[in-house]
Coordinates of C-alpha atoms in Angstrom, one line a residue:
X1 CA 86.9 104.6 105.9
X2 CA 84.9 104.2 103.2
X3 CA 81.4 102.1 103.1
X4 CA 80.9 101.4 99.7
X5 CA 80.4 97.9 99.2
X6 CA 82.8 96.0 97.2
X7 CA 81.6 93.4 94.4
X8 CA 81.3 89.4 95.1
X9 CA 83.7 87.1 93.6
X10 CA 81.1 84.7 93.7
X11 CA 80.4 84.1 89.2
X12 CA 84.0 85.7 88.5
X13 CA 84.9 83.2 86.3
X14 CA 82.0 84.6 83.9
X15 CA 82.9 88.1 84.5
X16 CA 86.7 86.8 83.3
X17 CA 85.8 85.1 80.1
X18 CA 83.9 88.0 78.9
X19 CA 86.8 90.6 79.4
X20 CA 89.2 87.7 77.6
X21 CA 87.0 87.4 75.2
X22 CA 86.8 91.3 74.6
X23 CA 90.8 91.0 74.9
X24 CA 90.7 93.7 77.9
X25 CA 94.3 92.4 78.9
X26 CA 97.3 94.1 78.9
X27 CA 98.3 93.1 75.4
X28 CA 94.8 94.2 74.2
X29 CA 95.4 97.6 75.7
X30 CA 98.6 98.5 74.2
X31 CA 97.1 97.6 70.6
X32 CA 93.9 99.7 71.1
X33 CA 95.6 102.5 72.6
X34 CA 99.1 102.6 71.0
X35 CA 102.3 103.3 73.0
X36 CA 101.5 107.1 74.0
X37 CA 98.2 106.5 75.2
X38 CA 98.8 103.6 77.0
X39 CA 102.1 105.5 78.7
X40 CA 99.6 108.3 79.9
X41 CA 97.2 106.0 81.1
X42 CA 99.8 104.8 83.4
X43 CA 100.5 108.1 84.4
X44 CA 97.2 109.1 85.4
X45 CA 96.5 110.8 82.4
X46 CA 93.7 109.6 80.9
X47 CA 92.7 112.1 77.8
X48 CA 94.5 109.8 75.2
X49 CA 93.4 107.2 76.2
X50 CA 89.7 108.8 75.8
X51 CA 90.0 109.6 72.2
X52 CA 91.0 106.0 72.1
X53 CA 88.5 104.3 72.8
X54 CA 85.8 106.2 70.9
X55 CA 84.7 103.2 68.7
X56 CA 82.3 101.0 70.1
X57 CA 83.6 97.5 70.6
X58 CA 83.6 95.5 73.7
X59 CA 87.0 96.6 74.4
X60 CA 86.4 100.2 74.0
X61 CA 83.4 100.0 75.8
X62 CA 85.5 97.9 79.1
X63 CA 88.1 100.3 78.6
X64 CA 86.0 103.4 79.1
X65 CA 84.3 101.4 81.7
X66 CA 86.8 100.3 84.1
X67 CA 89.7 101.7 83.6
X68 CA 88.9 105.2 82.8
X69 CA 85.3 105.2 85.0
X70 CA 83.4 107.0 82.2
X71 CA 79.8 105.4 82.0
X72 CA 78.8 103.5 79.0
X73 CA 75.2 103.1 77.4
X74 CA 73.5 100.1 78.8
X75 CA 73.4 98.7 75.3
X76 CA 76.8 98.7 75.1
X77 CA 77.9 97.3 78.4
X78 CA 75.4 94.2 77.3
X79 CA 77.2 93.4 74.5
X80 CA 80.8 93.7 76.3
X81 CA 79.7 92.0 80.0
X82 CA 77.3 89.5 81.3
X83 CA 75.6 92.5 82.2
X84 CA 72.8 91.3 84.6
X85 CA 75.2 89.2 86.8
X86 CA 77.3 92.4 86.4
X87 CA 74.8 94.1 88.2
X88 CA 73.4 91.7 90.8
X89 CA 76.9 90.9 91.7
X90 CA 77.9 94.9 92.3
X91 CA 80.7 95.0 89.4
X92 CA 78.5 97.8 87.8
X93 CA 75.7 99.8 88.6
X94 CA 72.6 100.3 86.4
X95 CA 70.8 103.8 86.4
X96 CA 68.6 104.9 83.0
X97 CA 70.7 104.2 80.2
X98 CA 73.9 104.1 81.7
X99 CA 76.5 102.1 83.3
X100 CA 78.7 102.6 85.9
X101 CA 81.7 100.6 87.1
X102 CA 81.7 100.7 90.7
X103 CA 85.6 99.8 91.1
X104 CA 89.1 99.6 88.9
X105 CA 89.9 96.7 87.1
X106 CA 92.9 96.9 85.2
X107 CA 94.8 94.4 83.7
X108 CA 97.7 93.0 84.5
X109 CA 100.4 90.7 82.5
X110 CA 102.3 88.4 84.5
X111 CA 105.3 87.3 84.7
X112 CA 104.8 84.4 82.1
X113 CA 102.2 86.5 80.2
X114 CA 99.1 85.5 82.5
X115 CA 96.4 87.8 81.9
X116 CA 95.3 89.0 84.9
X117 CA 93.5 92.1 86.8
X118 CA 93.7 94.0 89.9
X119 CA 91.0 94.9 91.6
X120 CA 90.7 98.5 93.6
X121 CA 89.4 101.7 94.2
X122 CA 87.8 104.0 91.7
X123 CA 90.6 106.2 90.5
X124 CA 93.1 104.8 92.6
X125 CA 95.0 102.5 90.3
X126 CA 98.0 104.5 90.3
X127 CA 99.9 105.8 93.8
X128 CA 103.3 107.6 95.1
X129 CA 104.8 110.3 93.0
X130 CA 102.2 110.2 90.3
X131 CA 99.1 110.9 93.4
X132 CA 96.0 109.6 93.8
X133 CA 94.2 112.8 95.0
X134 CA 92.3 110.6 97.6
X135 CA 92.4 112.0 101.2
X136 CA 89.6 109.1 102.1
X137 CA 91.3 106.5 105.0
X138 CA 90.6 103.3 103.8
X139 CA 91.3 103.6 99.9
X140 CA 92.7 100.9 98.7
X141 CA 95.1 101.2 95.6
X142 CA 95.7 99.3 92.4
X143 CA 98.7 98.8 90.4
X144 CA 101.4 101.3 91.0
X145 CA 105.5 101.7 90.9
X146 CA 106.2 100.2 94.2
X147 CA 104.4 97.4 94.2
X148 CA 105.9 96.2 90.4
X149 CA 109.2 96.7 92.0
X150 CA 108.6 94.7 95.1
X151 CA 107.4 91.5 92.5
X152 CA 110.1 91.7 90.3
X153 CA 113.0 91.5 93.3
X154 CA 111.1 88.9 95.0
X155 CA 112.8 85.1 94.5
X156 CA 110.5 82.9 93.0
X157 CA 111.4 79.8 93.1
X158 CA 108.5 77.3 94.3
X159 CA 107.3 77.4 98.5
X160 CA 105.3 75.5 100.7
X161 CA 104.1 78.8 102.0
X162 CA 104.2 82.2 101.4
X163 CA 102.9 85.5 103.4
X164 CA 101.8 89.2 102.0
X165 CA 101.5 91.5 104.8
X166 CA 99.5 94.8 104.1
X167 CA 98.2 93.0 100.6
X168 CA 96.4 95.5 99.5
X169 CA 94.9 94.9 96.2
X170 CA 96.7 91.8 96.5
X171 CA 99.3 92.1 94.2
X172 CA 101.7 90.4 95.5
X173 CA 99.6 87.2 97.1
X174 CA 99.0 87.0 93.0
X175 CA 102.1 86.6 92.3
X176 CA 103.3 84.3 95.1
X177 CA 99.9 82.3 94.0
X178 CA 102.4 80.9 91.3
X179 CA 104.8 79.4 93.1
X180 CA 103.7 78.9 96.5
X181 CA 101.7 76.0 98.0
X182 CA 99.6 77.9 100.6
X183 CA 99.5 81.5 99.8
X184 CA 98.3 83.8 103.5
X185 CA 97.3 87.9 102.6
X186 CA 97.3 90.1 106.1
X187 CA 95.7 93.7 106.1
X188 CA 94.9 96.1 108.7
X189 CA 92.3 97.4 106.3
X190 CA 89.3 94.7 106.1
X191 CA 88.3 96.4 102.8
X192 CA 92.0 96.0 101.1
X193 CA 91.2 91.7 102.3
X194 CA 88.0 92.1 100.2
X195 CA 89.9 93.7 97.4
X196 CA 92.4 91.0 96.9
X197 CA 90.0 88.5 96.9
X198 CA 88.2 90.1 93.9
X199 CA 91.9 90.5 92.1
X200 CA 92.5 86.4 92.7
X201 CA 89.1 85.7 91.8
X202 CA 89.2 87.5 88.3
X203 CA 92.4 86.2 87.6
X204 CA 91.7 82.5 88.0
X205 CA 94.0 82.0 90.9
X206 CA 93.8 80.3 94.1
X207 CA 92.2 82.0 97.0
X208 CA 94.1 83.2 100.0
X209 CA 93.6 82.8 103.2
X210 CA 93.1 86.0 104.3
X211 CA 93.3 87.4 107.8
X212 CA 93.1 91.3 109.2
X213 CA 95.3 92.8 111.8
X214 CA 99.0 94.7 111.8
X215 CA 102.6 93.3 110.6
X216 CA 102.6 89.2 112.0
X217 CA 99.6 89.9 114.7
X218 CA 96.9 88.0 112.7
X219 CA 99.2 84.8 111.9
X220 CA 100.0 83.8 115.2
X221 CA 103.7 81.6 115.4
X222 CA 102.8 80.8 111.8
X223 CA 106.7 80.5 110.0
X224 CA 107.2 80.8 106.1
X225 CA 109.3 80.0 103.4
X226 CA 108.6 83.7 101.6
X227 CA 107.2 86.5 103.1
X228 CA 106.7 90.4 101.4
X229 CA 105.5 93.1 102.0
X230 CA 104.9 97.2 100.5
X231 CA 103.8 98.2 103.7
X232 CA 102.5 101.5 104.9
X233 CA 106.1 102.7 105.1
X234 CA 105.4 106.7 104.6
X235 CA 107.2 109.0 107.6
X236 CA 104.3 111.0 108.5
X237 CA 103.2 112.9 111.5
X238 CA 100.3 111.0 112.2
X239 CA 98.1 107.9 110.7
X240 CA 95.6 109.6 108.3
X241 CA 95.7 107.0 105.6
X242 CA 95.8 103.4 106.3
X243 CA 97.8 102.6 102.8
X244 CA 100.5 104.8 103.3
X245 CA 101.2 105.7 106.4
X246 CA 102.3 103.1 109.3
X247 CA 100.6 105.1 112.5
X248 CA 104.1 104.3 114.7
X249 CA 106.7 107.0 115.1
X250 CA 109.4 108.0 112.6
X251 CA 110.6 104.3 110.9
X252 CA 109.9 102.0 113.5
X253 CA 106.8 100.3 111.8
X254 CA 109.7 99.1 108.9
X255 CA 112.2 98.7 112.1
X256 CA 109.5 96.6 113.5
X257 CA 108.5 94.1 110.2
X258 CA 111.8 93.4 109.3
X259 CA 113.3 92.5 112.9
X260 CA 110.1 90.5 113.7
X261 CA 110.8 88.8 110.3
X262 CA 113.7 86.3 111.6
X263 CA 111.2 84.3 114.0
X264 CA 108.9 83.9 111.0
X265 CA 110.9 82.7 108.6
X266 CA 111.9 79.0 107.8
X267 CA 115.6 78.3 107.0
X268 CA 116.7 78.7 103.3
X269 CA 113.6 81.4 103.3
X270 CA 113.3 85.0 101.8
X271 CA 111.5 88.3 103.3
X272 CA 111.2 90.9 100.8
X273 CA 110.6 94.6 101.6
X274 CA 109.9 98.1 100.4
X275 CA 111.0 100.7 103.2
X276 CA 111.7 103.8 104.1
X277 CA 114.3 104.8 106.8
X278 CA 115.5 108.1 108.4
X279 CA 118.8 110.1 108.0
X280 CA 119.5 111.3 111.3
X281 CA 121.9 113.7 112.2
X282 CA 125.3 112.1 113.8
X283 CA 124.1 109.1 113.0
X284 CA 125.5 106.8 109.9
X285 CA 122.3 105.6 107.9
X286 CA 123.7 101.7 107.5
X287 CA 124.4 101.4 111.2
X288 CA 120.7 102.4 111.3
X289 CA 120.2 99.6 109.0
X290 CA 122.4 97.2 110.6
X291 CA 120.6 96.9 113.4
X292 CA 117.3 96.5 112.4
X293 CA 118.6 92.9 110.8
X294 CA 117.2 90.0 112.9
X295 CA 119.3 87.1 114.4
X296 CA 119.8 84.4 111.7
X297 CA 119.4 86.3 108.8
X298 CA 121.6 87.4 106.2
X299 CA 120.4 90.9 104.7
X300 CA 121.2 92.5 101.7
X301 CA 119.5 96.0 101.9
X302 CA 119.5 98.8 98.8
X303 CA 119.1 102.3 98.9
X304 CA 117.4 103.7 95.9
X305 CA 116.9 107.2 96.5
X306 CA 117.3 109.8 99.1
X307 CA 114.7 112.8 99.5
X308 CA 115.8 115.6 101.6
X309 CA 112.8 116.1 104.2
X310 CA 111.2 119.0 102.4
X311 CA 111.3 117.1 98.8
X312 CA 110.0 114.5 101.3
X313 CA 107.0 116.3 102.7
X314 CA 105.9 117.8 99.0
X315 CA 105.8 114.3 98.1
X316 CA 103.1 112.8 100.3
X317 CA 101.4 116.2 100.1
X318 CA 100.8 116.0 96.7
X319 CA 100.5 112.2 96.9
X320 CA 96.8 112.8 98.9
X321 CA 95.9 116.0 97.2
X322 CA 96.5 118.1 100.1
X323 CA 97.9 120.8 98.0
X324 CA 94.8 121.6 96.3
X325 CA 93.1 122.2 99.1
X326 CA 93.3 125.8 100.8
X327 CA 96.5 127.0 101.1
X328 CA 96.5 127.9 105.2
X329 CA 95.6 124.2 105.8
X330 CA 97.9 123.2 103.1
X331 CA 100.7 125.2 105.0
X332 CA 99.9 123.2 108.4
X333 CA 100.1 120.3 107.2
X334 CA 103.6 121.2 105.8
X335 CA 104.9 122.4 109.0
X336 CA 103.3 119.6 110.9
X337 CA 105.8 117.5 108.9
X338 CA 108.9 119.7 109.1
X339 CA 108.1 119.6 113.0
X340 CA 108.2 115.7 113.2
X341 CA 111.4 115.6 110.9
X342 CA 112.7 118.4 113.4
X343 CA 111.8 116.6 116.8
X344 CA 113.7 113.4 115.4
X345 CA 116.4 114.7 114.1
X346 CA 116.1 114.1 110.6
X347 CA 117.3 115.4 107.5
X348 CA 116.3 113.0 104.8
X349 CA 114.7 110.0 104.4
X350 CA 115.8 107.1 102.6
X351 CA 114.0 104.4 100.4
X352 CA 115.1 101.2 99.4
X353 CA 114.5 97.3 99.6
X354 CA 115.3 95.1 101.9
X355 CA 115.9 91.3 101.6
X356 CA 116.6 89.2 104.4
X357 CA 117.0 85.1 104.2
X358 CA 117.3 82.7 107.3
X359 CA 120.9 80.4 107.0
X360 CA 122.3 78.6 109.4
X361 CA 125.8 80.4 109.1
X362 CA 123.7 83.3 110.2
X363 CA 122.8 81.9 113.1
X364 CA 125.9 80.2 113.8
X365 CA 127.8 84.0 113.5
X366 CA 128.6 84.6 110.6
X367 CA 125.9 86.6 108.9
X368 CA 126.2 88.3 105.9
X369 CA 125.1 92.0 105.9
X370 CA 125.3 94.2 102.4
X371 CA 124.0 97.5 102.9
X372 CA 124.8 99.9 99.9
X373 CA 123.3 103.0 97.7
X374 CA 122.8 101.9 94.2
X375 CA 120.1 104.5 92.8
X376 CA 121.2 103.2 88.7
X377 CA 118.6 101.5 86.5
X378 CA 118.5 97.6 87.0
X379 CA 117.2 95.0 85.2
X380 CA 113.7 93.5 86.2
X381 CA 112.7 90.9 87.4
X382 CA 115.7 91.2 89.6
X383 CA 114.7 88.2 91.7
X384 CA 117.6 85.6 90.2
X385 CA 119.6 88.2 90.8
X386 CA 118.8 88.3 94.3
X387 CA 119.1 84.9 94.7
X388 CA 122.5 84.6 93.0
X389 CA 123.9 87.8 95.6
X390 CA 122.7 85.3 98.7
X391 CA 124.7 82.5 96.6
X392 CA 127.5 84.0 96.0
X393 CA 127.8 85.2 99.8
X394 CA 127.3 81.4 100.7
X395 CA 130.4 80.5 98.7
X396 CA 133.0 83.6 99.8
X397 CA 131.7 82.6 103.7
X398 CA 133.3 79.3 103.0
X399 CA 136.3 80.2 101.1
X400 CA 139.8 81.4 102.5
X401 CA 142.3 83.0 101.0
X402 CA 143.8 79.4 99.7
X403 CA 140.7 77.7 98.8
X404 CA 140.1 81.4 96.3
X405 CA 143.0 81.3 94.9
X406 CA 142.6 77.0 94.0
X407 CA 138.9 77.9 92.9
X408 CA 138.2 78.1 89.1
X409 CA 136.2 81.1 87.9
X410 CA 134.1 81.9 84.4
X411 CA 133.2 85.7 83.7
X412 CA 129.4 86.6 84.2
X413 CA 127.2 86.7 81.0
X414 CA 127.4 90.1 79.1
X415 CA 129.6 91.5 81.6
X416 CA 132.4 94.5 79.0
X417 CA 135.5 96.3 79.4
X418 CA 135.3 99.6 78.6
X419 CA 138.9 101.6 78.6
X420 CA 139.4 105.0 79.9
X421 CA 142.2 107.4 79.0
X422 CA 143.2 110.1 76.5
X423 CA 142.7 109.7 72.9
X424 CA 146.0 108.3 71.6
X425 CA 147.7 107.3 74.7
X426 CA 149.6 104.0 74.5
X427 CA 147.9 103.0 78.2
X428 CA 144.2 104.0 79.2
X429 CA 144.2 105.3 82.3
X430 CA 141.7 103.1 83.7
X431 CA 139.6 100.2 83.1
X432 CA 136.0 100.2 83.8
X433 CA 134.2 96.1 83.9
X434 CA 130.4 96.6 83.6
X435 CA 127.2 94.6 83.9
X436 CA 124.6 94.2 81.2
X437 CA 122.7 92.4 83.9
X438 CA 120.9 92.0 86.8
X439 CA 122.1 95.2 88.9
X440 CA 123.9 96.4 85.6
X441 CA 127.1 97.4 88.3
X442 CA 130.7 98.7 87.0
X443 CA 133.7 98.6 89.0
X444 CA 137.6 99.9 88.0
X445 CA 140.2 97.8 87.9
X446 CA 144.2 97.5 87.6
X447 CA 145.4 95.7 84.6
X448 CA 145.7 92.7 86.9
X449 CA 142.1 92.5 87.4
X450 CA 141.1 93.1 84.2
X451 CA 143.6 90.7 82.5
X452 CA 142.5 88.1 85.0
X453 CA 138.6 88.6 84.6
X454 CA 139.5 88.4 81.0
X455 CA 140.8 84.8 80.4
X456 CA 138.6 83.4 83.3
X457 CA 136.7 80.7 81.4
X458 CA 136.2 78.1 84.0
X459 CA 139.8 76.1 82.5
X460 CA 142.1 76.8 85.1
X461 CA 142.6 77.9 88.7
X462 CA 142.9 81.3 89.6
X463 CA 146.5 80.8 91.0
X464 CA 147.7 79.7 87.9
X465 CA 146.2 82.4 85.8
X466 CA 147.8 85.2 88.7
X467 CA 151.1 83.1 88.3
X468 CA 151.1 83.8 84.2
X469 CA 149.9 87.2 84.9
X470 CA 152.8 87.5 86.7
X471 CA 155.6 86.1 84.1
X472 CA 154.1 88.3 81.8
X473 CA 154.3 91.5 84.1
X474 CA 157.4 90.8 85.5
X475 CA 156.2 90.7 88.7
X476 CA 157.2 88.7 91.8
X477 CA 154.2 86.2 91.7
X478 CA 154.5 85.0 95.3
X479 CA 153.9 88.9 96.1
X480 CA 150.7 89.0 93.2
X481 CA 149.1 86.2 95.1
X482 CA 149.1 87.4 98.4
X483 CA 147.4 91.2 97.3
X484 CA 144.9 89.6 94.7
X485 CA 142.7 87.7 97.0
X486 CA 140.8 90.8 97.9
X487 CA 140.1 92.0 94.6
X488 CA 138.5 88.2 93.4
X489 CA 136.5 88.7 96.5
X490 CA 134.8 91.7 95.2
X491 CA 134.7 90.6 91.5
X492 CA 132.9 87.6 92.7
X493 CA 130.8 89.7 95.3
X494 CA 129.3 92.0 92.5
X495 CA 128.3 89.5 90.1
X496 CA 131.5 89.6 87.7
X497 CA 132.9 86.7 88.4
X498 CA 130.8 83.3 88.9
X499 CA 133.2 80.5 90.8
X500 CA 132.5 77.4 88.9
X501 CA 131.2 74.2 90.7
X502 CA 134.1 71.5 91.4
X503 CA 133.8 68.2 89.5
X504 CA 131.6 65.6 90.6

């Protein structure tokens, strides 16, 4: 693990007016380094943004600083920093004429424009496919893919409590800082807890209380209304790195979280997870799934992508910059993999998110469980999204076949009809409904469907719209009601159809 000491949070609020005042904030950067540069910078690639930043403002100079780790001349970092707090404090060290940032700090916009910054390792701002080279056990990382996608799924509507296990850099106890009364960061890694203190500290939010240990070890019987977490959830032979990968066998540290997660969690309350899972051979991958769902909880779980375990393997090779190291070891390590995929069975390995919430009707029996593969672009923040799926499961629990067809329905927001068929032909041979939204799903329908979806504004009961579907059809409208039930089902289900509230 590494021993460099980290900075102290202690005159942050200095520190923070100065890079404001500079406008070192996400904005600032994407006018100073224009749309390419600032693309490659998240990347990795940090060339452009070089040439960028050869002027010599305060913003250049922070930019070259602490984002790209170049070192500045002294005079310069004195105009751009409180430099002598700088110092004493261990933001930056001092040596001749030249400074030195001694960890990342990058901004960060949030989700109402906030300026804020994240506080990690040197050179470790970015993670997963894009690699951060580092082969050192307890990095800790900065802003990457995963962690952007975890905040924009998770619900945010205002807690008592919230928990981030594995924080990190403390992304995501940042965010929940927002919205949640009492905000608790977990870490194995003692020098990820230091990390995210730094990252609330410079961006003027509340501290945490911060505890270290594994998954719900460190907060005792502790329940909350909102927990998350991007664990460590890499399928690796072995524990090398304490960010990535979870040290238990195959998936079971993401089995573990998420069905430790029901005890934790107070009713009405969301868990929000990044995972990985196995494909194993003979065995269906959402039976897996199935049953690592707690008692009490309904679940809706999302694969996003599937690597095969080779693709797999090449991944998290790359990811620590094992394969610029010499080729025999790099070769070892390869096969170590392919021999733990082997010995378990598997031949791929999923990743997705998974989003449990504690109801009653869970607990009484009647849980609902989506599990699906949707690997199409969605539209972030994705968390009302979320919240509406858990809604709209709420409201089909409770509705029979009578009460469906008596219910009054409006179509979703930006939800089209596209028509498929031969150019000229007097029928298409298909019609397509399709989300602009949230999940941005399409689904076919019949020209029942789509003539019903069509004139549902909320004004009358879906029985009487299937009954005028019918006259106009000619069809027998006692048969039309019994066979349409199904279909409103999954119209509402996806998001295509929202039931509207009775009258007060």
């Amino acid at each position: 693990m590494s021993t460099t000491s980290l900075p102290v949070p202690d005159r942050s609020p200095r520190l923070r007016e100065a890079l404001l005042a500079a406008a070192f904030t996400a904005d600032g950067l994407l006018d100073l380094l224009g749309a390419p540069a600032y693309a490659a910078l998240a990347r990795s690639e940090t060339v452009p943004a070089l040439r960028a930043t050869r002027g010599d403002s305060p913003l250049d100079t922070l930019v070259r600083l602490f984002l790209l780790q170049h070192p500045v001349p002294y005079e310069r970092a004195r105009a751009a920093l409180p430099l002598a707090e700088c110092v004493e404090d261990g933001w930056v060290t001092h040596a001749g004429e030249e400074v030195r940032a001694t960890v990342d700090v990058r901004p960060y916009s949030g989700p109402e424009g906030q300026d804020w910054y994240i506080v990690s390792d040197l050179g470790c701002a970015v993670g997963g496919a894009g690699g951060i080279g580092s082969r050192e056990e307890g990095v800790v990382l900065g802003v990457g893919g995963a962690s952007t996608t975890l905040a924009g799924i998770t619900v945010r509507t205002p807690v008592a409590s919230a928990l981030d296990i594995g924080t990190g850099s403390g992304i995501q106890a940042l965010h929940a800082s927002q919205h949640a009364t009492r905000v608790t960061a977990t870490d194995l890694n003692p020098r990820a807890l230091d990390f995210t203190r730094l990252t609330l500290a410079l961006s003027g939010a509340a501290p945490a209380e911060l505890h270290q240990g594994s998954l719900y070890e460190p907060v005792g019987a502790e329940t909350y209304d909102l927990i998350v977490s991007n664990p460590p959830f890499v399928i690796s032979p072995g524990a090398r790195l304490t960010y990535r990968d979870g040290g238990m066998g195959g998936d079971d540290l993401c089995r573990t979280l998420v069905q430790q997660t029901g005890d934790r969690l107070n009713e009405g309350g969301y868990a929000h997870f990044l995972a990985n899972w196995q494909h194993v051979e003979g065995e269906e991958w959402q039976s897996r799934l199935s049953s690592w769902v707690p008692y009490g909880c309904d679940a809706w779980i999302v694969q996003r992508e599937v690597q095969d375990v080779t693709q797999y393997a090449e991944l998290w090779l790359r990811d620590s910059g094992d394969h610029r190291t010499d080729p025999a070891e790099y070769a070892a390590r390869y096969d170590a993999w392919l021999d733990e995929f082997e010995a378990r069975r598997t031949k791929g390995v999923g990743f997705g998110w998974i989003t449990l919430r504690k109801s009653a009707a869970a607990a009484a029996g009647s849980p609902s469980v989506v599990i699906e593969e949707w690997p199409h672009a969605v539209e972030q923040p994705l968390g009302p999204a979320v919240e509406a799926h858990f809604a709209r499961q709420d409201y089909l629990r409770e509705q029979d076949d009578a009460a469906l067809l008596a219910g009054h329905f409006t179509l979703a927001a930006e939800v089209v009809q596209e028509q498929v068929g031969l150019p000229g032909a007097e029928d298409p041979e298909h019609v397509v409904l399709r989300q602009n939204r949230g999940m941005r799903r399409a689904t076919k329908v019949d020209a029942v469907g789509a003539g019903f979806a069509g004139v549902c504004d909320g004004s009358l009961p879906a029985g009487r719209i299937l009954d005028a579907i019918a006259q106009l059809m000619d069809e027998d409208s006692v048969l039309l009601r019994d066979r349409t039930p199904q279909a409103i089902r999954l119209l509402v289900e996806e998001g295509f159809l929202e039931p509207v509230p009775p009258a007060s």
